[in-house]
mmCIF file of C-alpha atoms and ligand atoms in Angstrom:
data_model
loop_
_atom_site.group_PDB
_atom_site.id
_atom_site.type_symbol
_atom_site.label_atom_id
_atom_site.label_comp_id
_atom_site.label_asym_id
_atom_site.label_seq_id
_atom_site.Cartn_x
_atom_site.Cartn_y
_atom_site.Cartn_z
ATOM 1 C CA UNK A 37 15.195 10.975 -22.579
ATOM 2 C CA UNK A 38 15.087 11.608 -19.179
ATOM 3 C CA UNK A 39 11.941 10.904 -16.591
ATOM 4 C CA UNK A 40 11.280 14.612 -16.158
ATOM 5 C CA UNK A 41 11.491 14.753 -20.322
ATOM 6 C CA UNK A 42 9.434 11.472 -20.406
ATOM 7 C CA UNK A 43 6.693 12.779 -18.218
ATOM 8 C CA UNK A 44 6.660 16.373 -19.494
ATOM 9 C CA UNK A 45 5.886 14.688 -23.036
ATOM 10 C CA UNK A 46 3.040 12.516 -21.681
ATOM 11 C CA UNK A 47 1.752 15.456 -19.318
ATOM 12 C CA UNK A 48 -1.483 16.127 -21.981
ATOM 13 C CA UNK A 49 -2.307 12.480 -22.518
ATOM 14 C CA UNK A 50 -1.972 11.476 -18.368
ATOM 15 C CA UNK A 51 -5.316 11.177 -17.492
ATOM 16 C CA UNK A 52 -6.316 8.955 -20.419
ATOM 17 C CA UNK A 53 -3.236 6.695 -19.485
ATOM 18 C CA UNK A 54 -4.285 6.184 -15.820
ATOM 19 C CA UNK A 55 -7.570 5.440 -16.736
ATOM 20 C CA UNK A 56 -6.791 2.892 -19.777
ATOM 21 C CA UNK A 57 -4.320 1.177 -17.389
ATOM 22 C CA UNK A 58 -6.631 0.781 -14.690
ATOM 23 C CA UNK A 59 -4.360 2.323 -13.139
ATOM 24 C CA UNK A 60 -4.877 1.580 -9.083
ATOM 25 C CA UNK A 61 -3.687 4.638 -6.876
ATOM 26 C CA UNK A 62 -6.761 7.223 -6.980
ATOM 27 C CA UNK A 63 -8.962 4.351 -6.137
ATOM 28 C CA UNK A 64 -6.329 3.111 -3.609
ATOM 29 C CA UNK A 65 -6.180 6.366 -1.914
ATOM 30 C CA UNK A 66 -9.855 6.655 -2.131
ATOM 31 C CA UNK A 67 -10.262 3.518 -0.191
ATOM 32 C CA UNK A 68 -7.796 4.361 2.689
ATOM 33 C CA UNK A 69 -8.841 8.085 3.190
ATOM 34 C CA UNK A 70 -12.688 7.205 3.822
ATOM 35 C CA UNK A 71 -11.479 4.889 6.300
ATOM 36 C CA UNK A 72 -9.291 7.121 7.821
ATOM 37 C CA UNK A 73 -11.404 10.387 7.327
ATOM 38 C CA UNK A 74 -11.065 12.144 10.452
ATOM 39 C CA UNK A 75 -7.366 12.204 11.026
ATOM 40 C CA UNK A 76 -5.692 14.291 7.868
ATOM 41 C CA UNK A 77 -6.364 18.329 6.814
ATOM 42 C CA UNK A 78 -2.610 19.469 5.826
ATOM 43 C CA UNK A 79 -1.820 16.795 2.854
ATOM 44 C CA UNK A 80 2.053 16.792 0.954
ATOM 45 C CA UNK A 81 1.741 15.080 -2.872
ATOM 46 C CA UNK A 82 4.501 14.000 -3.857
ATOM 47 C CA UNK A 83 5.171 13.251 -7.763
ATOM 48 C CA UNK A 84 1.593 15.008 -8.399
ATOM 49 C CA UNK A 85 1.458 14.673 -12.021
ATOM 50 C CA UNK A 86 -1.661 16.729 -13.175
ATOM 51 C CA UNK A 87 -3.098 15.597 -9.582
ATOM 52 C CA UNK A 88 -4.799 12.843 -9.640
ATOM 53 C CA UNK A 89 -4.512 11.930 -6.410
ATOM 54 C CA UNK A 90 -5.081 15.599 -5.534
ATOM 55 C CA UNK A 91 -8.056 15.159 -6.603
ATOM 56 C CA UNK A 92 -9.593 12.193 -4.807
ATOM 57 C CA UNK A 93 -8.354 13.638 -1.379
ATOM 58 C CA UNK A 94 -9.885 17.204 -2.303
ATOM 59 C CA UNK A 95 -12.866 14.820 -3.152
ATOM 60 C CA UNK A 96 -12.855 12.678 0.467
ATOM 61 C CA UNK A 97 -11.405 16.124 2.683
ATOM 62 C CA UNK A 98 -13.305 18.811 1.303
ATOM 63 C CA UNK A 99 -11.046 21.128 3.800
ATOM 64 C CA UNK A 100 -7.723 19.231 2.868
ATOM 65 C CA UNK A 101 -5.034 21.894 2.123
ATOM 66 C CA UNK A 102 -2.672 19.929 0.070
ATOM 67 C CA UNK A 103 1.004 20.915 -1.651
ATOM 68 C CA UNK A 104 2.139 19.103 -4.480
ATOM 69 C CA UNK A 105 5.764 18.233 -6.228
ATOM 70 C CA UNK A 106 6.635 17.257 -9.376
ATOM 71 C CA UNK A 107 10.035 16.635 -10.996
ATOM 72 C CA UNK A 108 8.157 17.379 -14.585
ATOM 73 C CA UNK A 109 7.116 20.981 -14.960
ATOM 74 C CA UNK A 110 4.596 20.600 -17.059
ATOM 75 C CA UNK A 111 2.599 18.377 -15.325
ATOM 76 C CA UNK A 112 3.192 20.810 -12.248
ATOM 77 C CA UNK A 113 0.961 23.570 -15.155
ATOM 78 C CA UNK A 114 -1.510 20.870 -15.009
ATOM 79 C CA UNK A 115 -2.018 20.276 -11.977
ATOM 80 C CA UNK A 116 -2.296 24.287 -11.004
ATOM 81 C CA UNK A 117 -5.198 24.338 -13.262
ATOM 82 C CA UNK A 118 -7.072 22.178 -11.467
ATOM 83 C CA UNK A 119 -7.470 23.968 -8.478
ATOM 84 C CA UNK A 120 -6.794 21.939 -5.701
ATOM 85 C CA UNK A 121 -3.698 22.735 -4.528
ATOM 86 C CA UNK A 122 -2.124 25.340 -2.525
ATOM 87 C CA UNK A 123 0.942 25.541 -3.624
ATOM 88 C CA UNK A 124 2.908 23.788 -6.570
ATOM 89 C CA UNK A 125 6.692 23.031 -6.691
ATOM 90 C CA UNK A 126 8.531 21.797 -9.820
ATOM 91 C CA UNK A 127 11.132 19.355 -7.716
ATOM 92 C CA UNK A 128 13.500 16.419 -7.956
ATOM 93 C CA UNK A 129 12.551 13.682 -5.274
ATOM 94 C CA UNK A 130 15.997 12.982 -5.455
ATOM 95 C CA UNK A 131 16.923 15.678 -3.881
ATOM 96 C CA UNK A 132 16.262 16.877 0.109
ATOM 97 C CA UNK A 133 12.751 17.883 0.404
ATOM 98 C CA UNK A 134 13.576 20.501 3.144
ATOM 99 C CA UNK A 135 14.251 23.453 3.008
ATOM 100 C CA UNK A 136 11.597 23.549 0.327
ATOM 101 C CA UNK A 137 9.120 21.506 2.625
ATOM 102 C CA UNK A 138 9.522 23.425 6.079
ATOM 103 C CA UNK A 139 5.385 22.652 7.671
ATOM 104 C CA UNK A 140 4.338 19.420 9.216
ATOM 105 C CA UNK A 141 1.690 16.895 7.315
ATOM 106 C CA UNK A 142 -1.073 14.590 8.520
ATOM 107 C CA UNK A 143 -0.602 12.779 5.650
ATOM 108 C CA UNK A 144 1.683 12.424 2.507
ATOM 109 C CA UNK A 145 1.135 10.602 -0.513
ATOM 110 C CA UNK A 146 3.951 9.238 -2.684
ATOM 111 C CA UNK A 147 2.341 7.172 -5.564
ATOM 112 C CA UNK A 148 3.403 6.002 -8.614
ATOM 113 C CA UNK A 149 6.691 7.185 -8.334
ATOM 114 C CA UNK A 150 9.568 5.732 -6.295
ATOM 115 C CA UNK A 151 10.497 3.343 -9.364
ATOM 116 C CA UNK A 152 12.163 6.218 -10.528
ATOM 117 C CA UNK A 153 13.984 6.936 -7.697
ATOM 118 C CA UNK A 154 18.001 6.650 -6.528
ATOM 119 C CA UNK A 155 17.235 6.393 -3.282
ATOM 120 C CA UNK A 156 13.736 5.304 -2.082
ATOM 121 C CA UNK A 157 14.773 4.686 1.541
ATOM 122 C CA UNK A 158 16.286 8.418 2.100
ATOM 123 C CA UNK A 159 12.162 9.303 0.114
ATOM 124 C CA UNK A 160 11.092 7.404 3.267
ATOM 125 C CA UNK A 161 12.975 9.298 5.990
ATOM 126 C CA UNK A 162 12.495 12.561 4.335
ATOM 127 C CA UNK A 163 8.615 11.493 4.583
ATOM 128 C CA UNK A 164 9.156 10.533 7.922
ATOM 129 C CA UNK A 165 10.716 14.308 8.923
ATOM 130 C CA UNK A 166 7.710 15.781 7.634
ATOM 131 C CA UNK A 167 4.992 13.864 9.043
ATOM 132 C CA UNK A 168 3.278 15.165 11.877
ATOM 133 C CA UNK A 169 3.302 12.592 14.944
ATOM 134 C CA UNK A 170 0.464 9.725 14.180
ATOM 135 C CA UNK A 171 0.731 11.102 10.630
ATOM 136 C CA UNK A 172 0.706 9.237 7.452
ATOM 137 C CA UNK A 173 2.634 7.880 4.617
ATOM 138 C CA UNK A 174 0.849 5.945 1.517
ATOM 139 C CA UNK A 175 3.418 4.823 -0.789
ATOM 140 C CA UNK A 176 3.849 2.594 -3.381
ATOM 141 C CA UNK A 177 6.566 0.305 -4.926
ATOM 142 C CA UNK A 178 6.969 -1.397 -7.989
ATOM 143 C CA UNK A 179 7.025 -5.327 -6.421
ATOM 144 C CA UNK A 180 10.462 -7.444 -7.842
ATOM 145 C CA UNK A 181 9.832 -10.946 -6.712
ATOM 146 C CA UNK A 182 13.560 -12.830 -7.637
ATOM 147 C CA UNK A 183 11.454 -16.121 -8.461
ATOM 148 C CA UNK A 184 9.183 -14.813 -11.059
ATOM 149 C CA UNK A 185 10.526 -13.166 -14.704
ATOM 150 C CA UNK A 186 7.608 -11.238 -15.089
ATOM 151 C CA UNK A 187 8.724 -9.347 -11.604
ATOM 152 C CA UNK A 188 12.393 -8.955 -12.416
ATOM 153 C CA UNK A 189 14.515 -5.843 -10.602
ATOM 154 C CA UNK A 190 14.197 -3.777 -13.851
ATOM 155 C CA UNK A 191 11.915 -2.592 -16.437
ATOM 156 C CA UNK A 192 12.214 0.030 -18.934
ATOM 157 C CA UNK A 193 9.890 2.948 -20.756
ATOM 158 C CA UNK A 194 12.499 3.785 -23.014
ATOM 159 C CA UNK A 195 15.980 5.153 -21.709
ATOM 160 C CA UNK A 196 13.845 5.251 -18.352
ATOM 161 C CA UNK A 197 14.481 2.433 -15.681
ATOM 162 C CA UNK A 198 12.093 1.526 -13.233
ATOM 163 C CA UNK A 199 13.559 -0.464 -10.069
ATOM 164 C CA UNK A 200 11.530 -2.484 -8.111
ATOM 165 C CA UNK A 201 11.874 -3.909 -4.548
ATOM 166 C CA UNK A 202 10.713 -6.978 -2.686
ATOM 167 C CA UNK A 203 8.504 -7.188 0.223
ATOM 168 C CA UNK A 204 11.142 -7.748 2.559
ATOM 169 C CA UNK A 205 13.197 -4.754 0.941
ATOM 170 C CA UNK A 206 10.337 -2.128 1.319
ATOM 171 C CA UNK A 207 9.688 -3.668 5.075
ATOM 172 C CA UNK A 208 13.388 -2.858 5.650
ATOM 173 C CA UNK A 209 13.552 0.290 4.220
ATOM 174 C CA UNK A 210 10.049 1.238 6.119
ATOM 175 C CA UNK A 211 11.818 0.364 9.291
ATOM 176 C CA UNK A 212 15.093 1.705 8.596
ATOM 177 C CA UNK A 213 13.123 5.110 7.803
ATOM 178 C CA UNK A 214 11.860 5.352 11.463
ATOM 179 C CA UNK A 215 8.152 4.642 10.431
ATOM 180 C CA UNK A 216 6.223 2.305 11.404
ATOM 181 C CA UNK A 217 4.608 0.053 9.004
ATOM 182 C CA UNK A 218 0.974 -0.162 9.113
ATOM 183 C CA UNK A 219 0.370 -2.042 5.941
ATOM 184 C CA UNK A 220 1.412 -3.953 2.403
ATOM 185 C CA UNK A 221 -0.369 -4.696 -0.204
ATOM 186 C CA UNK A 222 1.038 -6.639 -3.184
ATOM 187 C CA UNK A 223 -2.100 -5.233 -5.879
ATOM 188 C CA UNK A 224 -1.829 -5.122 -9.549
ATOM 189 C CA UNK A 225 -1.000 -1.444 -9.972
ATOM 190 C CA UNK A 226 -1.711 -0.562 -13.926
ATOM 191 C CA UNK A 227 -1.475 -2.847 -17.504
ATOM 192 C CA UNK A 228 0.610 -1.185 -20.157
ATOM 193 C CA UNK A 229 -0.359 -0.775 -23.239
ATOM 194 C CA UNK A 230 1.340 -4.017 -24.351
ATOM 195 C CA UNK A 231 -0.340 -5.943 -21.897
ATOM 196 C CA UNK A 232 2.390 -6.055 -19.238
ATOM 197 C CA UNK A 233 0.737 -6.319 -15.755
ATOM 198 C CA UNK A 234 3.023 -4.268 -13.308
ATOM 199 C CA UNK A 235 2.724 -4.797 -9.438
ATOM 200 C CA UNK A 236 2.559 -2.812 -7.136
ATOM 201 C CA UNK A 237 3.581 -3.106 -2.821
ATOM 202 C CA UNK A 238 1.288 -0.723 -1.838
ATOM 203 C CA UNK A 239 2.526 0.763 2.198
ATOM 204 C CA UNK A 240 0.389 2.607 4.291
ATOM 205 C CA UNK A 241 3.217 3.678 7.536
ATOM 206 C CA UNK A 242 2.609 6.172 10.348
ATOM 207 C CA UNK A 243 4.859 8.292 12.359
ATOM 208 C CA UNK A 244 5.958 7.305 15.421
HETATM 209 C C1 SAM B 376 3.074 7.494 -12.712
HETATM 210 S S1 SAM B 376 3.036 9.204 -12.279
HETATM 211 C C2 SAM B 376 2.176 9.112 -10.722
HETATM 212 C C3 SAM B 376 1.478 10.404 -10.426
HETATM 213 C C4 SAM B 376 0.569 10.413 -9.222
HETATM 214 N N1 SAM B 376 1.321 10.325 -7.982
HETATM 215 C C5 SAM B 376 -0.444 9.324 -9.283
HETATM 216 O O1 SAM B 376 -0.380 8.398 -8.456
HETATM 217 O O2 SAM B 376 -1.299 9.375 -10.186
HETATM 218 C C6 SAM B 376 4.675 9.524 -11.790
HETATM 219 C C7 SAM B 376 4.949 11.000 -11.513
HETATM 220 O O3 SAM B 376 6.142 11.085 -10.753
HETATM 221 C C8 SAM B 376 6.940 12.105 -11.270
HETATM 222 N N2 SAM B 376 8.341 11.809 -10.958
HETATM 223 C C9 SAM B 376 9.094 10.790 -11.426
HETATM 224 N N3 SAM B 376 10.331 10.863 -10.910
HETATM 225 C C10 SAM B 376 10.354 11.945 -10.092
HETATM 226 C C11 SAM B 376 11.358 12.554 -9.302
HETATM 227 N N4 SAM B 376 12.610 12.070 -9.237
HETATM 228 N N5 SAM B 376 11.037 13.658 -8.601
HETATM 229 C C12 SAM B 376 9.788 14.173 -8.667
HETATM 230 N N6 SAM B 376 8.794 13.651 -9.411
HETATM 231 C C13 SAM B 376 9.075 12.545 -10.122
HETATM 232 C C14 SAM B 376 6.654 12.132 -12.757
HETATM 233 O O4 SAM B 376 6.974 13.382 -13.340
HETATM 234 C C15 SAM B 376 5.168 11.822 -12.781
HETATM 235 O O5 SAM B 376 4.390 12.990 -12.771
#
């Protein structure tokens, strides 16, 4: 099974999962968009799921006009029926966002997601091409920490591989990406259903 397969299968049961896992990134977002309230309208959601996260900013930015991707097309039906996003792509972050992307954001959110990317540095600079100047980029990473075993490189759901990173990899790749970091956060991001507590870095960068 695939991650596009895996998340397709778990698109009906999504919200129930995020919410048994305490899962942290609608809160998370919550938190830094009433702080930062004045500064975004034109919002980019990438790995959307059935929008979530969508959600909360449509909640904080009543005006927010926000586009959404998603490798797994039915989470992408999901998410249309909820009604608060302009436009929907069924996409593979893996892949060039532009030409597909072609406006500039105030803000784009990447939660939840870059585990299962190839590449999360080239996510980063493809972010960074889209962001309006002073714009910004909340992203998380699953944390690796090479002194710990219950923070090792790789974990699986399945066939599926999640990669993690280390503080000092995501600062790199942040900086390598042309961003500038603003914050990191090392937070508990959700507890799977076996009990396994999986951490999150948690980035807020802006454009420069
Ligand atoms: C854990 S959910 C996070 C969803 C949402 N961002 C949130 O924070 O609630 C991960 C989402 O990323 C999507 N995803 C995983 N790999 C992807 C890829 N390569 N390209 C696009 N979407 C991907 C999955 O389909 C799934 O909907």
């Amino acid at each position: 099974m695939n991650v596009a397969e895996m998340y397709d299968e778990v698109s009906g049961r999504y919200e129930e999962l995020i919410s048994d896992s305490k899962y942290i990134g609608p809160h998370w977002i919550e938190q830094k968009l009433q702080s930062n309230i004045h500064a975004y309208r034109e919002f980019l959601d990438l790995g959307c799921a059935t929008g979530p996260i969508g959600a909360v900013i449509s909640n904080v930015v009543p005006e927010a006009r926000i586009v959404g991707l998603d490798i797994s097309s039915e989470m992408v039906e999901l998410a249309s029926k909820r009604g608060v996003y302009e436009q929907l792509y069924v996409h593979n972050l893996d892949e060039p966002i532009q030409p597909l992307i072609t406006n500039k954001y105030d803000a784009v959110t990447a939660l939840g997601f870059s585990e299962f990317l190839s590449k999360p540095e080239q996510m980063l600079k493809e972010i960074n091409l889209v962001l309006k100047e002073g714009g910004r980029c909340f992203m998380s990473f699953q944390l690796h920490d090479p002194s710990n075993e219950k923070l090792p490189r790789n974990t699986y759901s399945g066939s599926v591989v999640h990669t993690a990173y280390t503080e000092s990899e995501v600062q790199n790749m942040v900086q390598n990406s042309g961003l500038k970091l603003v914050s990191l956060e090392s937070l508990c991001g959700y507890v799977s259903g076996r009990g396994y507590e999986c951490h999150y870095i948690m980035i807020e960068a802006r454009k420069i």
